[in-house]
Coordinates of N, CA, C and O in Angstrom, one line a residue:
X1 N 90.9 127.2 88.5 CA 89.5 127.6 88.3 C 88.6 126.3 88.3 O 89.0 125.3 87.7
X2 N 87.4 126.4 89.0 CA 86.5 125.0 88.9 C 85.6 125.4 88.0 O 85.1 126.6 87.9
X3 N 85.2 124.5 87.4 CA 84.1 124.1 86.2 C 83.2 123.4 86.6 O 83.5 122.6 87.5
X4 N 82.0 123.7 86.1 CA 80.9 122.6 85.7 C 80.9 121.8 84.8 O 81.2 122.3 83.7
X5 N 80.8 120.6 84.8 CA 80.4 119.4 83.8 C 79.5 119.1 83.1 O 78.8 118.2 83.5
X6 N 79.4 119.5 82.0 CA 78.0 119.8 81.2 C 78.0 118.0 81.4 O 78.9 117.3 81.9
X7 N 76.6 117.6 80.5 CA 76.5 116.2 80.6 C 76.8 114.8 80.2 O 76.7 113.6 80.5
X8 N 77.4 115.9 79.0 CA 78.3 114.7 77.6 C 79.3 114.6 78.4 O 79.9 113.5 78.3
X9 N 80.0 115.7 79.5 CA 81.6 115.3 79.9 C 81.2 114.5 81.4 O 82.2 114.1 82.0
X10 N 80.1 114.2 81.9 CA 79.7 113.4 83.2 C 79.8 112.1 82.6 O 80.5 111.1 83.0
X11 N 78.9 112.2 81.2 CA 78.8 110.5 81.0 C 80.0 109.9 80.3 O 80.3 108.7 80.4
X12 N 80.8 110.8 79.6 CA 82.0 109.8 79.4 C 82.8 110.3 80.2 O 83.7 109.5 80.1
X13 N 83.3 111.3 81.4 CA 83.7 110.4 82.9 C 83.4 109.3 83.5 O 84.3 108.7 84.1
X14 N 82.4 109.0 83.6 CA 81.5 107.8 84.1 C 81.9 106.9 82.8 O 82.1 105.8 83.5
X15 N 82.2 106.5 81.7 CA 82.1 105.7 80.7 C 83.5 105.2 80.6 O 83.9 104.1 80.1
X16 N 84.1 106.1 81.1 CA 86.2 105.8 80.9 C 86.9 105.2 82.4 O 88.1 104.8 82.6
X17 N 85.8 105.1 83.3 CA 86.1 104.5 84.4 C 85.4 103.6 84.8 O 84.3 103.4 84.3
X18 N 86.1 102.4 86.3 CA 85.3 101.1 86.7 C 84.8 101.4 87.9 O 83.7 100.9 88.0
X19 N 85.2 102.1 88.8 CA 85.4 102.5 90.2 C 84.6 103.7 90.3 O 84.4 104.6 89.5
X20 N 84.1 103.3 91.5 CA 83.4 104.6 92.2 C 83.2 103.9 93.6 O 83.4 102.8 94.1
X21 N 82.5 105.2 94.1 CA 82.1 105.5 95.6 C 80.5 105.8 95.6 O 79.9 106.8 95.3
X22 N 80.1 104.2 96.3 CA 78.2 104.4 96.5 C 78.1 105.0 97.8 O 78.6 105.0 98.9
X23 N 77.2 105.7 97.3 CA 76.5 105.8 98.9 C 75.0 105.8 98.8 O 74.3 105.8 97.8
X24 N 74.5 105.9 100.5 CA 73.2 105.0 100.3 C 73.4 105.1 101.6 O 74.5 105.4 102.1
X25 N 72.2 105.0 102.5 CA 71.5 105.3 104.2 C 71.0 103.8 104.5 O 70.6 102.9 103.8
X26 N 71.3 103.8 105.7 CA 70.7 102.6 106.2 C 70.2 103.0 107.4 O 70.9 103.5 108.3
X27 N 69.2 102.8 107.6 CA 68.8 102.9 109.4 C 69.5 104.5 109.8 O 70.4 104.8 110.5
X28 N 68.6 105.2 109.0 CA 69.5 106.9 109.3 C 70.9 107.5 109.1 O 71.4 108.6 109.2
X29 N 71.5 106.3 108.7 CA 73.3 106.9 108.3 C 73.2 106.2 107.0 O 72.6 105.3 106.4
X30 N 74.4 107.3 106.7 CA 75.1 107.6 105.5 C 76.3 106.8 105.4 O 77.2 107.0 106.1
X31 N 76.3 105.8 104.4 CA 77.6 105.1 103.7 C 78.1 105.3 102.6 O 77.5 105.5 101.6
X32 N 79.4 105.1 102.6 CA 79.8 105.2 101.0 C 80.7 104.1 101.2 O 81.4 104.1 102.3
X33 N 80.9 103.1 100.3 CA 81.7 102.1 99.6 C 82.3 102.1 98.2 O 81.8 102.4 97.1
X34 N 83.6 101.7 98.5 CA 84.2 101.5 96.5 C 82.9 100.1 96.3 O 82.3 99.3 97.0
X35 N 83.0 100.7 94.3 CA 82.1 99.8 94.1 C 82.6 100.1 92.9 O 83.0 101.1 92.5
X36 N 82.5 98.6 92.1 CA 82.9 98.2 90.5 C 82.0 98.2 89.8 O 81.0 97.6 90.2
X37 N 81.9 98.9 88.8 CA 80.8 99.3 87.8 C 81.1 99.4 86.6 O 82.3 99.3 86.3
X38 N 80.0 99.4 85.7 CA 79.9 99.7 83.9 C 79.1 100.6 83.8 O 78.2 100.6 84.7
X39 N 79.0 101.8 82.6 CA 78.2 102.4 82.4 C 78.0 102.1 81.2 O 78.8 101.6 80.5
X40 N 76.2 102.6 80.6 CA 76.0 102.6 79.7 C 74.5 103.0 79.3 O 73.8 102.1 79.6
X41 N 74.0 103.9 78.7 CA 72.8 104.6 78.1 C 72.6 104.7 79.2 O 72.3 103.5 79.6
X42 N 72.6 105.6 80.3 CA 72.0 106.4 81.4 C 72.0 105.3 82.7 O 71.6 105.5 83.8
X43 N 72.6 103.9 82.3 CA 72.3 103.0 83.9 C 73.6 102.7 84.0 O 74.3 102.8 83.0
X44 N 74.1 102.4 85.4 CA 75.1 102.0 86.0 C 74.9 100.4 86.2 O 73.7 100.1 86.4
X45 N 75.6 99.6 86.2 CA 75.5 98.1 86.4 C 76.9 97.7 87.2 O 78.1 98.0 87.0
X46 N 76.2 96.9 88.4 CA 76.9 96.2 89.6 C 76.3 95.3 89.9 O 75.3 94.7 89.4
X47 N 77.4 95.1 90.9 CA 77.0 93.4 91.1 C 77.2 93.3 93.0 O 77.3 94.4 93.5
X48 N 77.3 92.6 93.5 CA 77.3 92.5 95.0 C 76.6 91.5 95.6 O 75.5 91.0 95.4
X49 N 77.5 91.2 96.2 CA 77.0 89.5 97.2 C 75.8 89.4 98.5 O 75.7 90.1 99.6
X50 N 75.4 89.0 98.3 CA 74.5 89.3 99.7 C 75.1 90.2 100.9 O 76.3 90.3 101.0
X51 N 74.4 91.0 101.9 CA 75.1 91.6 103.0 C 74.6 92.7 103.0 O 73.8 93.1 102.2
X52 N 75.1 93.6 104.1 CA 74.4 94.9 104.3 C 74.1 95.6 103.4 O 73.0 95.9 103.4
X53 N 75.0 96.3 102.3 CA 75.0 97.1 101.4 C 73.1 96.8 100.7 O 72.1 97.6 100.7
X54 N 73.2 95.7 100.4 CA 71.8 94.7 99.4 C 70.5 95.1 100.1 O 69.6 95.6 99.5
X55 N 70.6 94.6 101.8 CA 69.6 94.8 102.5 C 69.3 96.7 102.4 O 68.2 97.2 102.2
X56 N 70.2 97.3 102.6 CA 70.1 98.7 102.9 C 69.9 99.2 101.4 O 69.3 100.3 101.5
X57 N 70.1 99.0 100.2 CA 69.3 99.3 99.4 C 68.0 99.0 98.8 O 67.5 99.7 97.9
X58 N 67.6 98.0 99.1 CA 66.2 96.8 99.0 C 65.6 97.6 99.9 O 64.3 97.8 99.7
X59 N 66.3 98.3 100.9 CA 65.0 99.0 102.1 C 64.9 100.8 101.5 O 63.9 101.5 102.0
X60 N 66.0 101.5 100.5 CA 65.9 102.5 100.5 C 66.5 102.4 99.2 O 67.6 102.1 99.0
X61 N 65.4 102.8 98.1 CA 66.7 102.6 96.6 C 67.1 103.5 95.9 O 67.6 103.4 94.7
X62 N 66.7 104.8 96.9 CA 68.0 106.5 96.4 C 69.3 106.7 96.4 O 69.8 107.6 97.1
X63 N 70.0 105.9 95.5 CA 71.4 105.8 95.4 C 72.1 107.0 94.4 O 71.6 107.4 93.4
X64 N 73.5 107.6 95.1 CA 74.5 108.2 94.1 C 75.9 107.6 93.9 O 76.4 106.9 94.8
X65 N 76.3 107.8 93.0 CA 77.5 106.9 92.7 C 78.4 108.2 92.3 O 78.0 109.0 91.4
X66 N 80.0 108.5 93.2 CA 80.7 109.1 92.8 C 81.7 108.7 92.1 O 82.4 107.8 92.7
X67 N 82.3 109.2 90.7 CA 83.6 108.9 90.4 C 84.3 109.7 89.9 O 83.8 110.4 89.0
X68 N 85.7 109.8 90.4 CA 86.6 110.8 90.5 C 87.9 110.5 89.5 O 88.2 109.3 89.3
X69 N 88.8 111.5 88.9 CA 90.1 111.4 88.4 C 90.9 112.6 88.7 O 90.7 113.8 88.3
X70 N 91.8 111.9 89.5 CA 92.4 113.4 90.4 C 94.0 113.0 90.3 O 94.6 111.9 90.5
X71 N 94.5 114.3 89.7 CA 95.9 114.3 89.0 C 96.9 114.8 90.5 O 97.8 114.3 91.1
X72 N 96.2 116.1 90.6 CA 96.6 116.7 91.7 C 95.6 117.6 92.9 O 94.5 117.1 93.2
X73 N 95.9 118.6 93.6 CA 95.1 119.2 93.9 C 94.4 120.4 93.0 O 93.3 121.0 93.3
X74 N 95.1 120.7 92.0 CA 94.2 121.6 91.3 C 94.7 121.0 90.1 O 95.6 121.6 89.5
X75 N 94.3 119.9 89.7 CA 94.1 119.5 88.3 C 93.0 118.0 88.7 O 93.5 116.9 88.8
X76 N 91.5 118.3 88.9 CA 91.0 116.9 89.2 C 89.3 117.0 88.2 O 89.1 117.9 87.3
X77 N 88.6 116.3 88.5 CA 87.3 116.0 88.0 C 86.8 114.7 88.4 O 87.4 113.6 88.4
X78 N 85.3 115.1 89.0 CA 84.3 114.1 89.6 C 83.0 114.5 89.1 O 82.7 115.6 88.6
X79 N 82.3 113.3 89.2 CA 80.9 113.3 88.5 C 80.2 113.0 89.6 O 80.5 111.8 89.7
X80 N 79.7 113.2 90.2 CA 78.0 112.2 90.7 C 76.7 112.1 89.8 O 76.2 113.0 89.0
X81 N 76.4 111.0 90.2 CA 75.0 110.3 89.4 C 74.2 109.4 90.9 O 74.5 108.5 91.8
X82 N 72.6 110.3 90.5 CA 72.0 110.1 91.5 C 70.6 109.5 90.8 O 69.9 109.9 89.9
X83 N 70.5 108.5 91.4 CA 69.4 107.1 91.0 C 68.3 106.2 91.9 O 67.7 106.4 92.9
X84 N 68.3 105.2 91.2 CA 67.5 104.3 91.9 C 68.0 103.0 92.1 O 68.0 102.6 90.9
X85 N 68.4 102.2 92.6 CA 68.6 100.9 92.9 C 67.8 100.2 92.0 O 66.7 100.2 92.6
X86 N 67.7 99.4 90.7 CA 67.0 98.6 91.0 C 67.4 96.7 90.6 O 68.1 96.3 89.7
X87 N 66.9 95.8 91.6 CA 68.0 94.4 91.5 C 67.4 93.8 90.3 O 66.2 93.7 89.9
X88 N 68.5 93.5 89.8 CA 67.5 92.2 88.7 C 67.4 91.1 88.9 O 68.1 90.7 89.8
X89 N 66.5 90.3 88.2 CA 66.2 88.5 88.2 C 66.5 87.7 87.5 O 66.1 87.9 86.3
X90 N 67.1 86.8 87.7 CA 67.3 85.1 86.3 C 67.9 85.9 84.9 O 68.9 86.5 84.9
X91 N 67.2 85.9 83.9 CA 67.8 86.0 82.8 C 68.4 87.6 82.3 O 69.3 87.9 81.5
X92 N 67.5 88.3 83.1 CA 68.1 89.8 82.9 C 69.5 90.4 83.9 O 70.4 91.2 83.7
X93 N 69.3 89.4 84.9 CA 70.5 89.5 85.6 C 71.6 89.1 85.1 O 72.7 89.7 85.4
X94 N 71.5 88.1 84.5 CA 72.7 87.0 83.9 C 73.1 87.9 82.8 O 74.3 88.1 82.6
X95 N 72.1 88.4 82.0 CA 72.1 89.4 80.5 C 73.3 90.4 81.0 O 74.5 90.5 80.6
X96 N 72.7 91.3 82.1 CA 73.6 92.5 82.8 C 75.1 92.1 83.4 O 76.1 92.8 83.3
X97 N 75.0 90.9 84.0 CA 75.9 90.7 84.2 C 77.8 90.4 83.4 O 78.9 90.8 83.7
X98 N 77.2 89.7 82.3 CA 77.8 89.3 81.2 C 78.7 90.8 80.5 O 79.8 91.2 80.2
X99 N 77.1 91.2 80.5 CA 77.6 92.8 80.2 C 78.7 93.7 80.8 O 79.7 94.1 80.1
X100 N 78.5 93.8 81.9 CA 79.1 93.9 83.1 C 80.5 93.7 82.9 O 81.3 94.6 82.9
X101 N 80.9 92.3 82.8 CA 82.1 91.8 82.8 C 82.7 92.2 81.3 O 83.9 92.6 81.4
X102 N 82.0 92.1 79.9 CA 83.3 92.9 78.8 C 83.0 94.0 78.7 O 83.6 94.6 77.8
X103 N 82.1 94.7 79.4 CA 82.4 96.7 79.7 C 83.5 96.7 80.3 O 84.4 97.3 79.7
X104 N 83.6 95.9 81.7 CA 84.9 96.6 82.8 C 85.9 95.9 82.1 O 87.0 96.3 82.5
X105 N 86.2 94.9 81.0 CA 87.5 94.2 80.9 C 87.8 95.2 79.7 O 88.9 95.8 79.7
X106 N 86.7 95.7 78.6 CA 87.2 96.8 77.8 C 87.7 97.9 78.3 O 88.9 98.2 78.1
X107 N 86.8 98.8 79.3 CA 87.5 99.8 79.9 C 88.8 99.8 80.3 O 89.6 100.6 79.9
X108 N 89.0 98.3 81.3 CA 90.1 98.2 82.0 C 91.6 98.3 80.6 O 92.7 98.9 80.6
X109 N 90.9 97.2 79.3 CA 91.8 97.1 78.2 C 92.2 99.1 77.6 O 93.3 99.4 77.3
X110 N 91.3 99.9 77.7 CA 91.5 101.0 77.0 C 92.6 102.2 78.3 O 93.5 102.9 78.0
X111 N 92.0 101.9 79.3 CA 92.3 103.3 80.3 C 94.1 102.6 80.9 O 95.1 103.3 81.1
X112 N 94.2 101.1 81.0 CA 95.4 101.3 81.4 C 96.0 99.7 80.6 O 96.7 98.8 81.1
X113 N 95.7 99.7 79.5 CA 96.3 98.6 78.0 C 96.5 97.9 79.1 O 97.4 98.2 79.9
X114 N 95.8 97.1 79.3 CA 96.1 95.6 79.8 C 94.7 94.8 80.2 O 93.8 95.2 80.9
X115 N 94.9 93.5 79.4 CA 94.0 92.8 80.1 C 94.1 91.9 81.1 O 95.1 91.5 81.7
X116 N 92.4 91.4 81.4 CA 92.6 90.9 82.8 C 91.5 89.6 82.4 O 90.4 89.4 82.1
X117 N 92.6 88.9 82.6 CA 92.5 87.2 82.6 C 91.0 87.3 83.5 O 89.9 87.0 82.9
X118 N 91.1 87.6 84.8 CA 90.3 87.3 85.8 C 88.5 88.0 85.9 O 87.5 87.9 86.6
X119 N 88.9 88.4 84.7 CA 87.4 89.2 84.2 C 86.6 88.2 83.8 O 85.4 88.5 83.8
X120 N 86.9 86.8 83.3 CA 86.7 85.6 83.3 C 85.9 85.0 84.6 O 84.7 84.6 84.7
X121 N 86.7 85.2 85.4 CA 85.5 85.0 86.4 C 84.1 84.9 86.6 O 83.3 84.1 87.0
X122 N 83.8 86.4 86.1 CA 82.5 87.0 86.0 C 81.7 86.4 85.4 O 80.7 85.8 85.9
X123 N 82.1 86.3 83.8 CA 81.3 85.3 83.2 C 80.8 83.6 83.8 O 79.9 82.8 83.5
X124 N 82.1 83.6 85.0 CA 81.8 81.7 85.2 C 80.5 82.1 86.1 O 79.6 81.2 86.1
X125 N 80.1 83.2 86.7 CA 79.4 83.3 88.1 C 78.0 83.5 87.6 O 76.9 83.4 88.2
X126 N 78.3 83.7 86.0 CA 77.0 84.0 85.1 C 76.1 82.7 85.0 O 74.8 82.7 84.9
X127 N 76.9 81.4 84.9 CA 76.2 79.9 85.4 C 76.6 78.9 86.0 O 77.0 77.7 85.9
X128 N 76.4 80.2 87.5 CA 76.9 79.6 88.5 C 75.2 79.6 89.5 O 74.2 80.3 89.4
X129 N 75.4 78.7 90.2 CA 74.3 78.6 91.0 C 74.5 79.1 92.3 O 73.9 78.5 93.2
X130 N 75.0 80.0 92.5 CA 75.2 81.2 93.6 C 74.9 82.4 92.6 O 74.3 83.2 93.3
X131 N 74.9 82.8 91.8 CA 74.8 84.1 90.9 C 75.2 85.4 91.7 O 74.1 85.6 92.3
X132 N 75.8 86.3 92.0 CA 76.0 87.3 92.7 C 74.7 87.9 91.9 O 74.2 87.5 90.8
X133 N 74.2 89.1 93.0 CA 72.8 90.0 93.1 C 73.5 90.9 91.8 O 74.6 91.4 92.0
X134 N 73.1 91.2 90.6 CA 73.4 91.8 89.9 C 71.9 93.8 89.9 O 70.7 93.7 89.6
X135 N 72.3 94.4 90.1 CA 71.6 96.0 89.7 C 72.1 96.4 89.3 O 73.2 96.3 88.9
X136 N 71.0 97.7 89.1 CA 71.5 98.7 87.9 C 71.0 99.8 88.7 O 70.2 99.7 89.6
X137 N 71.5 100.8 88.2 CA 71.4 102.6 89.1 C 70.5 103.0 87.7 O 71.0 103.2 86.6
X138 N 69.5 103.1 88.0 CA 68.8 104.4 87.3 C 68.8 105.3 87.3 O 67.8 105.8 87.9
X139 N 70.0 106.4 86.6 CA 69.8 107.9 86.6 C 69.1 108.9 86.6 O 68.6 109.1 85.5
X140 N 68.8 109.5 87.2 CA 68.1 110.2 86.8 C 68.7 112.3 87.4 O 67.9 113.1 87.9
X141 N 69.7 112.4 87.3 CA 70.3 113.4 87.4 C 72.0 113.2 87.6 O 72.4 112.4 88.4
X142 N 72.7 113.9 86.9 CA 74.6 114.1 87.1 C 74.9 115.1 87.1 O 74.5 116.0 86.4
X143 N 75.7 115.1 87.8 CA 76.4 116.9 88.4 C 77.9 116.3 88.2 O 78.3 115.1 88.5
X144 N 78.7 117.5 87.7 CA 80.0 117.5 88.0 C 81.0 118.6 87.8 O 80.8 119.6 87.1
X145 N 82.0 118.3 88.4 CA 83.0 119.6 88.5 C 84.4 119.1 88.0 O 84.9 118.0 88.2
X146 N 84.9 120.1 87.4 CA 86.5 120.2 87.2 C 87.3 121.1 87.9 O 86.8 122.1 88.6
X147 N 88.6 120.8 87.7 CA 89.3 121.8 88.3 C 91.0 121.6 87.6 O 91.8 120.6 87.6
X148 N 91.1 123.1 87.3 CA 92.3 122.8 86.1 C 92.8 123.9 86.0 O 92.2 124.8 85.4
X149 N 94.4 124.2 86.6 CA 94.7 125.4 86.3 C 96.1 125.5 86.0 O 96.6 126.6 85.7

């Protein structure tokens, strides 16, 4: 039987995972990419290096972010969250970023007990003079379904 996702079970779907699937238009098509994320009070936070994805949302910033946990074929659940792009600057980026990095190392520590040395990283890139483009997805609607029989 499939269910609907009322909104408390969208946001801690979204809150218990790192991974999802963006998508986003560019020049009339439709993309979707894995993308590493944190959730938290209604925004999504990413990060991403310069390149098409950056340009193609800088030009269009109606983003949804899907994420899924699928056991089988009829035992799964996905969320979409549909938003806004928006990039941050200097100190709020650095802020989100930081963030960014002990959301996904906690998540990663809770959903599969293990930590990750390399989440370290993140933080070095925080005062680094390359800084990866850090945004956030502005929610502003989640839909989701289960399915469990």
């Amino acid at each position: 039987m499939i269910k609907i996702l009322d909104k408390e079970a969208c946001q801690l779907l979204l809150s218990q995972n790192y991974i999802g699937h963006l998508a986003y238009v560019y020049q009339g098509h439709p993309f979707v990419v894995p993308i590493t994320y944190f959730y938290r009070d209604n925004r999504i936070i990413c990060y991403s290096g310069e390149g098409h994805k950056l340009n193609a949302l800088r030009q269009h910033n109606s983003v949804a972010l899907e994420v899924a946990e699928i056991n089988s074929i009829t035992n799964w659940k996905s969320v979409v969250a549909h938003g806004q792009f928006i990039e941050l600057e200097w100190s709020s980026a650095k802020a989100m970023l930081h963030e960014f990095s002990l959301g996904v190392k906690d998540v990663v520590l809770r959903k599969e007990l293990r930590d990750l040395d390399f989440i370290s990283e993140f933080s070095a890139k925080i005062d680094s003079e390359e800084t990866a483009v850090v945004f956030i997805i502005d929610i502003n609607e989640l839909t989701g379904k289960l399915r469990h029989d």
